[in-house]
Amino acid sequence: MFPRLEPRLSSVQKPIQYVGGELNSTVKDWHCAPDGPTVRWALMYPDAYEVGLPNQGVQILYEVLNECDWIVAERTYSVWPDMEQVMRTGDAQGPIPQFTVDAHRPVRDFDVFGLSFSTELGYTNMLNALDLAGIPMHAVDRTDDDPIVLAGGHAAFNPEPIATFIDAAVLGDGEEVVLAISEVVREWKTEGCPGGRDELLRRLAVTGNIYVPKFYDVTYGADGTIEAVVPNRPGIPFRVTKHTLMDLDAWPYPAKPLVPLAETVHERFSVEIFRGCTRGCRFCQAGMITRPVRERSIETIGAMVENGIRKSGFEEVGLLSLSSADHTEIGEVAKQLADRYEGTNVSLSLPSTRVDAFNINLANEFSRNGRRSGLTFAPEGGSERLRKVINKMVTEEDLIRTVAAAYSHGWRQVKLYFMCGLPTETDEDVMEIADLAKKVIAKGREVSGRNDIRCTVSIGGFVPKPHTPFQWAAQLDAETTDARLKKLRDAVRDDKLYGRAIGFRYHDGKPGTIEGLLSRGDRRVGAVIEQVWRDGGRFDGWSEHFSYDRWAESCATALAGTGVDLGWYTTRARDYDEVLPWDHLDSGLDKDWLWADWEDALNPDATDVEDCRWTPCYDCGVCPEMNTEIQIGPTGRSLLPLAVV
């Protein structure tokens, strides 16, 4: 498509994001298979290039697929409104369809169109890409000439709101399953595509690991709740299970990280040092659905860092996971990497660190090359009572002791992350955030002897997520959320002693309400998404493009006559007996365990749920049901020294 596209690039902002050719990108022959048919994937992160290119999940799958000599994998991203207009206007040949950035091939020409959703607010971008690509929006209208539309990522653990638009969904880790899917597609193509796309989808579904919505019927009761979700043909499993990749050392990806041509949200090379989390924070979907914990060894981490720097030229390396400081050998990883790269331009960083996992020696190792950025901690709840509700076992004394150590060793900036709208929360719980921030500043001034101490308070709205103990909780309405945050903001700003030292960042409650609708919605919500898109909805994850009124009006229109509305999906609490839209999708977590944990959250006398990495199993169900196990060190090994060339 590039000859048609290139003459129009000068008319759009940031044309560089559409040209491809990044360092380590791959362009393969369309018929690359040495024998037999070629299987072709178009991979999409449904957001702008600057957000999508750094996404590690897409980069890993792109590399894993392209390593096979019979698979072509290319990337596509959401186009900005100016480029959308150019594409819809087109040229003498007609509209310019959604294209890949690698070889600028039409997305509709591929066998599989795979989309990775880390947030549900990307759903309207998916519809826009389907429409631009010329792929029928509704799965039921597609023919054998259309690709299989496949959803993955964390949002795919409840794909029901987009069940009308996708052909299939994958739960869990993607490295192995994309190859398994490719094998099924290749075998079907080798046989001459018997039975068309319906037979291909059946072959995927009967594996028990690929969810195909069209093979399940949903019935509703008079009160609007789901009565049942059942297979509608023989051989289709009643429950679809997630994929779990064991032995991360055997999959050291990305080995050839993509280096963007334009500025992106992350300018670094990232190494995932372990996957999964068993801390048991009740609000955290990522921690629940990625169990069990699987660590990479210190040797593999060192090799990945060295290779990534050499292949990409990045000078910042992020050691990523849900709680990076919990790696059993994080101290040795930090020290030995710092030793290896001391005196170079390479800097190491950890993402948000748990208060109870932080130590000053670790922080000093990561700042040894002189780059000392602010530290970020996430207490999540303003009061100790609320932190007990969410199973975030961090006391005020823990936080003050941690920030005191940081400020006394030269740090001047600390960022604290909280949530508003957590179950059982009161105004008083939120107001304690201000008190905590003031105590942090006071302690920082005391231990450092300086007045230029800063603390930034960042607050996000709580959204109940599937497959967590809070999946039954009522979501706080946007009006109450906004009122609490305004009260908190005023309390911070009006304090003459500390107000100027405390930064305050938050979003209003309306985007969170829509995220809640999409997070716990069922198939009826698909009509809302489509209506929003038809009314111009794009890039709903961006505040400047998001319109709450558009979503609210679309809910009123699309849900008319169904007996349910926006509040029914968001601010309504659920009971144990209610069939949830995702109950037929198995994350490994036992529903009775989740419910018991939810009841413990509401019981002030309940004991904390410890991290099962260090304590006996507490029967969440993942390991026996998924036939997996926790994989942690210490290994006692060391990084091999690198000879200086």
XYZ file of C-alpha atoms in Angstrom:
645
model
C 0.000 0.000 0.000
C 2.984 2.353 0.396
C 2.899 3.874 -3.128
C -0.669 4.983 -2.398
C 0.165 6.098 1.126
C 3.438 7.983 0.684
C 2.113 10.981 -1.321
C -0.352 11.723 1.481
C 1.992 11.501 4.464
C 2.879 15.187 4.278
C -0.731 16.085 5.048
C -0.823 14.406 8.479
C 0.834 15.018 11.827
C 3.602 12.600 12.829
C 3.841 10.813 9.462
C 6.894 8.935 10.764
C 4.626 6.585 12.732
C 3.239 5.102 9.507
C 6.434 4.384 7.546
C 7.919 1.391 9.408
C 11.524 0.337 8.953
C 12.449 0.446 12.645
C 15.677 -1.152 13.805
C 15.027 -4.879 14.398
C 11.718 -4.864 12.513
C 11.088 -7.784 10.157
C 9.762 -7.862 6.594
C 9.359 -11.349 5.172
C 8.312 -12.640 1.788
C 4.537 -13.098 1.580
C 5.114 -16.740 0.562
C 7.990 -17.430 2.950
C 7.183 -21.058 3.819
C 9.833 -23.409 2.294
C 7.082 -25.983 1.783
C 3.354 -25.922 2.354
C 1.208 -22.877 3.041
C 2.361 -19.713 4.827
C 0.446 -18.578 7.920
C 0.144 -14.795 8.201
C -0.536 -12.710 11.329
C -1.357 -9.005 11.607
C -0.704 -7.991 15.222
C -2.321 -4.870 16.624
C -2.039 -2.887 19.806
C -5.203 -0.762 19.476
C -3.681 2.600 20.302
C -1.405 5.140 18.675
C 2.077 4.113 17.516
C 3.735 6.013 20.377
C 1.832 3.882 22.910
C 1.661 0.634 20.963
C 5.228 0.189 19.769
C 6.792 -0.153 23.267
C 4.174 -2.738 24.272
C 6.226 -5.745 25.236
C 3.501 -8.322 24.663
C 3.120 -7.431 20.997
C 6.899 -7.228 20.520
C 7.359 -10.711 21.990
C 4.667 -12.322 19.821
C 5.979 -10.504 16.734
C 9.417 -11.990 17.327
C 8.258 -15.494 18.316
C 6.083 -15.799 15.201
C 8.655 -14.418 12.784
C 11.277 -16.905 13.992
C 9.239 -19.611 12.209
C 10.173 -19.851 8.561
C 6.549 -20.539 7.565
C 4.943 -17.603 9.419
C 4.710 -13.926 8.455
C 3.938 -11.527 11.324
C 3.513 -7.786 10.875
C 2.279 -4.926 13.091
C -0.454 -2.347 12.829
C -1.545 0.435 15.180
C -4.500 2.785 15.476
C -4.311 5.712 13.089
C -4.874 9.263 14.265
C -8.057 11.054 13.087
C -6.133 13.009 10.438
C -4.786 9.804 8.887
C -8.208 8.180 9.184
C -9.634 11.006 7.092
C -6.904 10.547 4.479
C -7.573 6.802 4.327
C -11.337 7.157 4.049
C -11.002 9.806 1.321
C -8.532 7.583 -0.509
C -7.493 8.030 -4.119
C -8.569 6.940 -7.595
C -8.408 3.302 -6.460
C -10.761 3.946 -3.552
C -10.246 4.151 0.215
C -6.854 3.177 1.640
C -7.426 0.223 3.992
C -5.893 -0.408 7.427
C -2.293 -1.400 6.736
C 0.694 -2.887 8.519
C 3.713 -0.677 9.207
C 6.220 -3.374 8.239
C 5.377 -4.005 4.564
C 2.243 -1.816 4.310
C 0.064 -4.775 3.434
C -3.737 -4.633 3.873
C -4.762 -6.157 7.208
C -7.654 -7.996 5.533
C -5.179 -10.098 3.529
C -3.797 -11.864 6.627
C -5.022 -15.150 8.090
C -5.235 -13.912 11.680
C -5.842 -10.385 12.950
C -4.644 -10.504 16.566
C -5.366 -7.637 18.958
C -3.826 -7.262 22.407
C -5.981 -5.351 24.923
C -4.394 -4.113 28.137
C -7.391 -1.835 28.706
C -11.007 -2.091 27.683
C -11.040 1.531 26.510
C -9.350 0.346 23.300
C -12.486 -1.396 22.051
C -13.665 1.497 19.864
C -10.232 1.582 18.222
C -10.682 -2.077 17.322
C -13.984 -1.313 15.591
C -12.368 1.541 13.703
C -9.540 -0.727 12.517
C -12.006 -3.403 11.384
C -14.009 -0.847 9.446
C -10.934 0.715 7.839
C -9.642 -2.747 6.950
C -12.866 -3.668 5.165
C -13.462 -6.568 7.560
C -17.163 -6.985 8.465
C -17.634 -5.604 11.965
C -19.834 -8.454 13.150
C -18.211 -11.875 13.240
C -21.367 -13.513 11.889
C -21.026 -11.556 8.628
C -17.452 -12.626 7.819
C -16.578 -14.942 4.961
C -13.655 -17.220 4.161
C -11.893 -14.186 2.667
C -11.708 -12.460 6.060
C -9.084 -13.098 8.743
C -9.829 -14.676 12.096
C -10.177 -11.771 14.549
C -8.478 -12.859 17.762
C -8.400 -10.972 21.090
C -5.756 -11.344 23.791
C -4.297 -9.428 26.716
C -5.674 -8.878 30.209
C -9.022 -7.555 28.951
C -9.586 -10.869 27.139
C -10.338 -12.522 30.479
C -13.831 -11.100 29.950
C -14.259 -10.699 26.187
C -18.079 -10.811 26.339
C -18.596 -7.082 25.607
C -16.800 -7.600 22.269
C -18.105 -11.116 21.583
C -20.120 -9.780 18.632
C -16.976 -8.450 16.946
C -14.300 -11.096 17.569
C -14.040 -14.645 16.298
C -11.963 -15.967 19.195
C -10.132 -14.990 22.374
C -7.039 -16.313 24.121
C -6.622 -16.181 27.888
C -3.190 -15.938 29.482
C 0.361 -16.097 28.171
C 0.703 -15.939 24.406
C 4.166 -17.233 23.512
C 3.250 -20.893 23.097
C -0.398 -20.540 22.115
C 0.236 -18.347 19.048
C 2.425 -21.108 17.652
C -0.218 -23.712 18.463
C -2.870 -21.618 16.710
C -0.561 -21.219 13.734
C -0.177 -24.999 13.513
C -3.958 -25.447 13.445
C -4.324 -22.798 10.730
C -1.503 -24.331 8.677
C -2.971 -27.838 8.884
C -6.390 -26.513 7.828
C -4.873 -24.621 4.878
C -2.814 -27.673 3.865
C -6.022 -29.717 3.679
C -7.599 -27.123 1.390
C -9.547 -25.172 4.035
C -12.317 -27.789 4.518
C -15.518 -26.441 6.031
C -14.382 -22.838 5.702
C -13.794 -20.504 8.657
C -16.471 -22.308 10.706
C -14.430 -25.514 10.663
C -11.239 -23.626 11.493
C -12.922 -22.012 14.493
C -14.267 -25.409 15.583
C -10.765 -26.890 15.472
C -9.499 -24.032 17.621
C -12.375 -24.305 20.099
C -12.165 -28.049 20.723
C -8.630 -27.662 22.060
C -10.225 -26.257 25.212
C -7.839 -23.323 25.227
C -9.379 -20.987 22.628
C -12.688 -19.264 23.329
C -14.979 -18.913 20.316
C -18.061 -16.874 21.367
C -20.292 -18.037 18.492
C -20.198 -21.575 19.869
C -21.827 -20.480 23.164
C -25.414 -19.370 23.753
C -26.253 -16.894 26.518
C -29.705 -16.755 28.113
C -30.975 -14.025 30.439
C -33.487 -14.002 33.267
C -36.366 -11.615 33.811
C -34.217 -9.540 36.197
C -31.563 -8.989 33.518
C -28.975 -11.368 34.985
C -27.477 -14.232 33.014
C -29.243 -17.570 33.397
C -26.628 -19.696 31.631
C -23.781 -19.753 29.120
C -23.683 -23.127 27.355
C -22.017 -24.620 24.263
C -24.341 -24.901 21.271
C -22.647 -27.766 19.433
C -20.927 -31.075 20.281
C -17.298 -31.161 21.373
C -17.156 -27.555 22.581
C -15.933 -27.389 26.216
C -18.122 -25.870 28.933
C -15.116 -23.993 30.312
C -12.136 -22.505 28.484
C -8.822 -22.507 30.344
C -6.006 -19.984 30.339
C -2.478 -20.594 29.054
C 0.444 -20.445 31.476
C 4.017 -20.312 30.234
C 6.382 -22.184 32.544
C 10.182 -21.842 32.431
C 10.604 -18.215 31.393
C 14.320 -18.852 30.914
C 13.458 -20.849 27.798
C 11.713 -17.790 26.305
C 14.161 -14.854 26.630
C 12.145 -12.404 24.553
C 12.314 -9.789 23.207
C 15.775 -10.688 21.941
C 15.611 -8.085 19.147
C 13.776 -5.120 20.697
C 12.152 -2.688 18.307
C 13.699 0.784 18.311
C 11.090 3.415 17.401
C 11.607 6.041 14.731
C 9.386 8.528 16.566
C 9.145 9.464 20.232
C 7.206 6.906 22.269
C 5.906 6.772 25.838
C 8.808 4.532 26.945
C 12.347 5.019 25.648
C 13.998 2.033 27.271
C 14.707 -1.665 26.972
C 12.574 -3.711 29.347
C 13.307 -7.124 30.827
C 10.512 -9.000 32.574
C 12.308 -10.495 35.567
C 9.372 -12.577 36.729
C 5.734 -13.141 35.833
C 2.807 -13.430 38.209
C 2.195 -12.137 41.726
C 0.817 -13.824 44.845
C 0.762 -10.828 47.181
C -3.020 -11.151 47.134
C -4.097 -7.524 46.668
C -7.836 -7.960 46.249
C -8.295 -5.200 43.676
C -5.488 -6.355 41.373
C -6.636 -8.316 38.339
C -3.109 -8.566 36.929
C -1.876 -10.289 40.077
C -4.771 -12.721 40.166
C -4.864 -13.808 36.510
C -1.086 -14.204 36.024
C -0.496 -16.680 38.854
C 1.660 -18.582 39.669
C 4.917 -16.670 40.172
C 7.628 -17.704 37.711
C 11.047 -16.102 38.061
C 13.765 -15.668 35.486
C 17.195 -16.679 36.722
C 19.860 -14.070 37.370
C 21.880 -15.511 34.472
C 19.020 -15.115 31.996
C 18.287 -11.592 33.227
C 21.931 -10.628 32.754
C 22.069 -12.144 29.281
C 18.844 -10.406 28.236
C 20.072 -7.024 29.497
C 23.399 -7.346 27.695
C 21.802 -8.537 24.471
C 19.078 -5.891 24.549
C 21.508 -3.006 25.043
C 23.707 -4.294 22.238
C 20.820 -4.885 19.821
C 18.909 -1.667 20.538
C 21.311 1.013 21.732
C 18.949 1.940 24.580
C 20.732 3.351 27.617
C 17.933 2.785 30.122
C 16.984 -0.727 31.216
C 13.779 -1.363 33.142
C 13.528 -4.521 35.232
C 9.809 -5.132 35.095
C 7.202 -7.266 36.812
C 4.145 -6.649 38.947
C 6.374 -6.240 42.006
C 9.983 -6.274 40.827
C 11.606 -5.900 44.239
C 10.031 -9.251 45.237
C 12.378 -11.249 42.985
C 14.205 -13.585 45.350
C 17.596 -12.464 44.023
C 16.807 -8.808 43.350
C 19.662 -7.674 45.587
C 22.224 -9.662 43.633
C 20.617 -8.741 40.312
C 20.879 -5.050 41.174
C 24.422 -5.211 42.539
C 25.895 -7.329 39.780
C 24.220 -5.379 36.968
C 25.392 -2.147 38.572
C 28.914 -3.587 38.805
C 28.796 -4.673 35.181
C 27.698 -1.272 33.814
C 29.395 1.071 36.264
C 31.109 3.900 34.422
C 28.915 3.489 31.330
C 25.843 5.387 30.175
C 23.576 2.467 31.083
C 21.052 3.191 33.831
C 18.860 0.654 35.587
C 15.383 1.251 36.941
C 12.590 -0.481 38.821
C 8.935 0.437 38.368
C 6.632 1.253 41.281
C 8.031 -0.460 44.372
C 6.119 -1.912 47.295
C 6.826 -0.057 50.510
C 7.612 -3.273 52.366
C 9.955 -4.547 49.629
C 12.069 -1.383 49.324
C 15.489 -1.009 50.872
C 17.964 1.802 50.469
C 20.815 -0.464 49.360
C 18.700 -1.619 46.430
C 17.860 1.971 45.482
C 21.520 2.994 45.693
C 22.546 0.191 43.360
C 20.038 1.318 40.746
C 21.210 4.928 40.960
C 24.945 4.165 41.018
C 25.546 5.698 37.585
C 24.327 9.044 38.839
C 20.757 8.967 37.499
C 18.520 9.418 40.496
C 14.874 9.774 39.588
C 11.988 10.047 41.998
C 10.823 6.983 43.884
C 7.264 5.706 43.510
C 5.386 3.786 46.170
C 1.795 2.539 46.080
C 0.065 2.376 49.481
C -3.235 2.280 47.481
C -5.488 2.985 50.476
C -5.395 6.185 52.521
C -6.094 4.610 55.885
C -4.706 1.535 57.567
C -8.242 0.142 57.861
C -8.747 0.424 54.109
C -5.370 -1.131 53.356
C -6.466 -4.109 55.429
C -9.666 -4.341 53.358
C -7.662 -4.582 50.134
C -5.016 -6.866 51.719
C -2.258 -4.305 51.211
C -0.296 -5.023 54.345
C 1.510 -1.697 54.684
C 1.338 0.343 57.873
C 1.832 4.078 58.209
C 5.028 3.345 60.140
C 6.315 1.236 57.220
C 5.745 4.100 54.788
C 7.277 6.801 57.000
C 10.318 4.631 57.719
C 10.814 3.934 54.014
C 10.536 7.542 52.857
C 12.776 8.650 55.731
C 15.488 6.331 54.431
C 15.066 7.699 50.917
C 15.102 11.380 51.888
C 18.069 10.903 54.219
C 20.087 9.355 51.374
C 19.640 12.225 48.982
C 16.287 11.701 47.307
C 14.157 14.834 47.070
C 11.035 13.533 45.329
C 8.657 10.721 46.282
C 5.452 9.786 44.469
C 2.606 8.036 46.285
C -0.162 6.238 44.402
C -3.641 5.721 45.877
C -7.080 4.661 44.704
C -10.443 6.248 45.374
C -13.687 4.289 45.529
C -12.448 1.085 47.144
C -15.069 -1.105 48.877
C -16.188 0.193 52.319
C -14.336 3.493 51.702
C -15.535 6.613 53.525
C -14.690 10.301 53.204
C -12.458 9.928 56.235
C -10.409 7.176 54.566
C -9.717 9.472 51.618
C -8.891 12.473 53.805
C -6.201 10.416 55.515
C -4.281 10.579 52.221
C -3.676 14.277 52.915
C -2.521 13.546 56.461
C -0.165 10.840 55.201
C 1.346 13.127 52.546
C 1.953 15.854 55.128
C 3.690 13.390 57.432
C 5.888 12.285 54.529
C 6.953 15.890 53.855
C 7.545 16.564 57.547
C 9.707 13.481 57.924
C 11.617 14.321 54.733
C 12.414 17.812 55.980
C 13.434 16.435 59.341
C 15.866 13.777 58.135
C 17.347 15.777 55.256
C 17.521 19.187 56.877
C 16.165 20.700 53.660
C 12.947 22.416 52.636
C 12.970 21.442 48.944
C 11.347 18.075 49.695
C 8.493 17.104 47.363
C 5.752 14.496 47.463
C 3.361 13.881 44.582
C 0.034 12.239 45.354
C -1.470 10.456 42.347
C -4.976 9.036 42.626
C -6.820 6.683 40.316
C -10.416 5.523 40.500
C -11.047 1.947 41.593
C -12.685 -0.268 38.949
C -13.876 -3.757 39.993
C -12.323 -6.368 37.723
C -13.259 -9.938 36.769
C -11.418 -12.847 38.412
C -10.695 -10.852 41.602
C -12.323 -10.973 45.052
C -13.797 -7.545 44.262
C -15.599 -8.778 41.129
C -18.832 -8.736 43.149
C -18.355 -5.207 44.536
C -20.429 -2.150 43.707
C -18.432 0.570 41.955
C -18.501 4.044 43.472
C -20.492 6.476 41.341
C -18.627 9.254 39.544
C -20.322 12.060 41.488
C -19.253 10.718 44.880
C -15.747 10.014 43.580
C -15.394 13.580 42.319
C -16.750 15.053 45.560
C -14.244 13.091 47.674
C -11.321 14.035 45.445
C -12.304 17.728 45.501
C -12.470 17.654 49.279
C -9.039 16.029 49.411
C -7.550 18.479 46.910
C -8.818 21.448 48.902
C -7.405 20.022 52.121
C -3.971 19.722 50.515
C -3.982 23.131 48.829
C -5.230 25.010 51.877
C -2.393 23.797 54.092
C 0.096 26.692 54.260
C 2.879 24.605 55.800
C 2.853 21.644 53.412
C 0.476 22.445 50.536
C 3.102 23.781 48.115
C 5.326 20.733 48.674
C 2.574 18.286 47.724
C 1.642 17.742 44.094
C -1.852 16.420 43.464
C -2.857 14.489 40.355
C -6.123 12.712 39.718
C -8.710 11.949 37.066
C -12.422 12.528 37.488
C -14.634 9.505 38.058
C -16.359 9.382 34.670
C -13.743 7.441 32.630
C -13.594 4.876 35.439
C -17.348 4.392 35.226
C -17.101 3.501 31.543
C -14.133 1.243 32.197
C -16.303 -0.482 34.808
C -19.083 -0.950 32.249
C -16.676 -2.564 29.785
C -14.820 -4.551 32.447
C -17.822 -6.406 33.881
C -20.191 -6.146 30.942
C -21.838 -8.949 28.994
C -22.714 -9.341 25.306
C -25.417 -6.678 25.471
C -22.702 -4.054 26.007
C -21.426 -4.702 22.476
C -24.291 -2.620 21.104
C -23.141 0.280 23.300
C -19.563 0.050 22.017
C -20.760 0.013 18.424
C -23.035 3.011 19.013
C -20.183 4.991 20.590
C -17.938 4.216 17.624
C -20.625 5.210 15.125
C -21.012 8.497 17.023
C -17.297 9.226 16.593
C -15.745 7.478 19.587
C -11.996 6.916 19.132
C -9.008 6.788 21.498
C -11.210 6.594 24.594
C -8.150 6.001 26.744
C -7.030 9.583 25.977
C -8.720 12.271 28.095
C -8.832 14.724 25.201
C -10.778 12.246 23.058
C -12.953 10.626 25.738
C -16.580 11.751 26.027
C -18.595 10.518 28.980
C -21.760 12.042 27.547
C -21.317 10.035 24.352
C -21.033 6.811 26.319
C -23.958 7.639 28.616
C -26.222 8.537 25.690
C -25.182 5.388 23.819
C -26.012 3.286 26.881
C -29.468 4.831 27.053
C -30.049 4.156 23.352
C -28.451 0.742 22.910
C -29.722 -0.769 26.171
C -33.282 0.510 25.810
C -35.740 -2.329 26.358
C -33.193 -4.710 27.874
C -34.048 -3.935 31.495
C -30.438 -3.017 32.278
C -28.549 0.267 32.150
C -25.179 1.862 32.947
C -25.773 1.801 36.707
C -26.828 -1.857 36.573
C -23.404 -2.794 35.241
C -21.357 -0.483 37.493
C -22.791 0.646 40.851
C -24.721 -2.586 41.521
C -23.280 -5.208 43.866
C -23.423 -8.868 42.787
C -24.347 -11.951 44.830
C -22.507 -15.263 44.948
C -25.288 -17.073 43.070
C -25.300 -14.668 40.108
C -23.833 -16.085 36.907
C -21.074 -13.675 35.957
C -20.341 -13.086 32.253
C -16.888 -14.664 32.589
C -17.756 -17.697 34.755
C -17.170 -20.049 31.804
C -13.619 -18.680 31.354
C -11.182 -20.353 33.720
C -8.303 -18.333 35.162
C -7.556 -21.173 37.586
C -8.888 -19.278 40.603
C -11.494 -21.156 42.611
C -14.739 -19.168 42.800
C -15.360 -20.252 46.393
C -11.887 -19.012 47.362
C -12.522 -15.654 45.682
C -15.860 -15.326 47.483
C -14.296 -16.218 50.847
C -11.624 -13.591 50.250
C -14.343 -11.051 49.401
C -16.097 -11.861 52.685
C -12.784 -11.507 54.538
C -12.384 -8.048 53.022
C -15.653 -7.023 54.661
C -14.756 -8.637 58.001
C -12.643 -6.326 60.199
C -11.509 -9.321 62.279
C -10.274 -11.409 59.352
C -6.577 -12.193 59.135
C -4.362 -10.986 56.306
C -3.765 -13.315 53.345
C -0.036 -13.899 53.195
C 2.070 -14.296 50.054
C 2.158 -18.013 49.262
C 5.699 -17.686 47.905
C 6.875 -17.720 51.506
C 4.004 -19.465 53.326
C 2.038 -22.685 52.872
C -0.540 -22.799 50.052
C -3.854 -21.116 50.845
C -5.823 -22.962 48.146
C -6.600 -20.282 45.566
C -6.813 -23.172 43.090
C -4.377 -22.063 40.385
C -1.529 -24.524 40.782
C -3.539 -27.787 40.929
C -6.118 -26.701 38.346
C -3.582 -25.359 35.834
C -1.023 -28.117 36.577
C 1.550 -25.449 37.409
C 3.716 -24.507 40.351
C 5.491 -21.513 41.808
C 9.022 -21.178 40.421
C 11.326 -19.029 42.548
C 14.984 -18.914 43.614
C 17.392 -18.297 45.038
C 19.624 -20.111 42.565
C 22.938 -19.116 44.112
C 24.318 -18.307 40.672
C 26.128 -15.188 39.525
C 26.218 -13.117 36.366
C 29.053 -14.042 34.089
C 31.439 -11.076 33.747
C 31.523 -9.416 30.353
C 34.887 -8.749 28.820
C 35.346 -5.136 27.738
C 36.093 -4.980 24.022
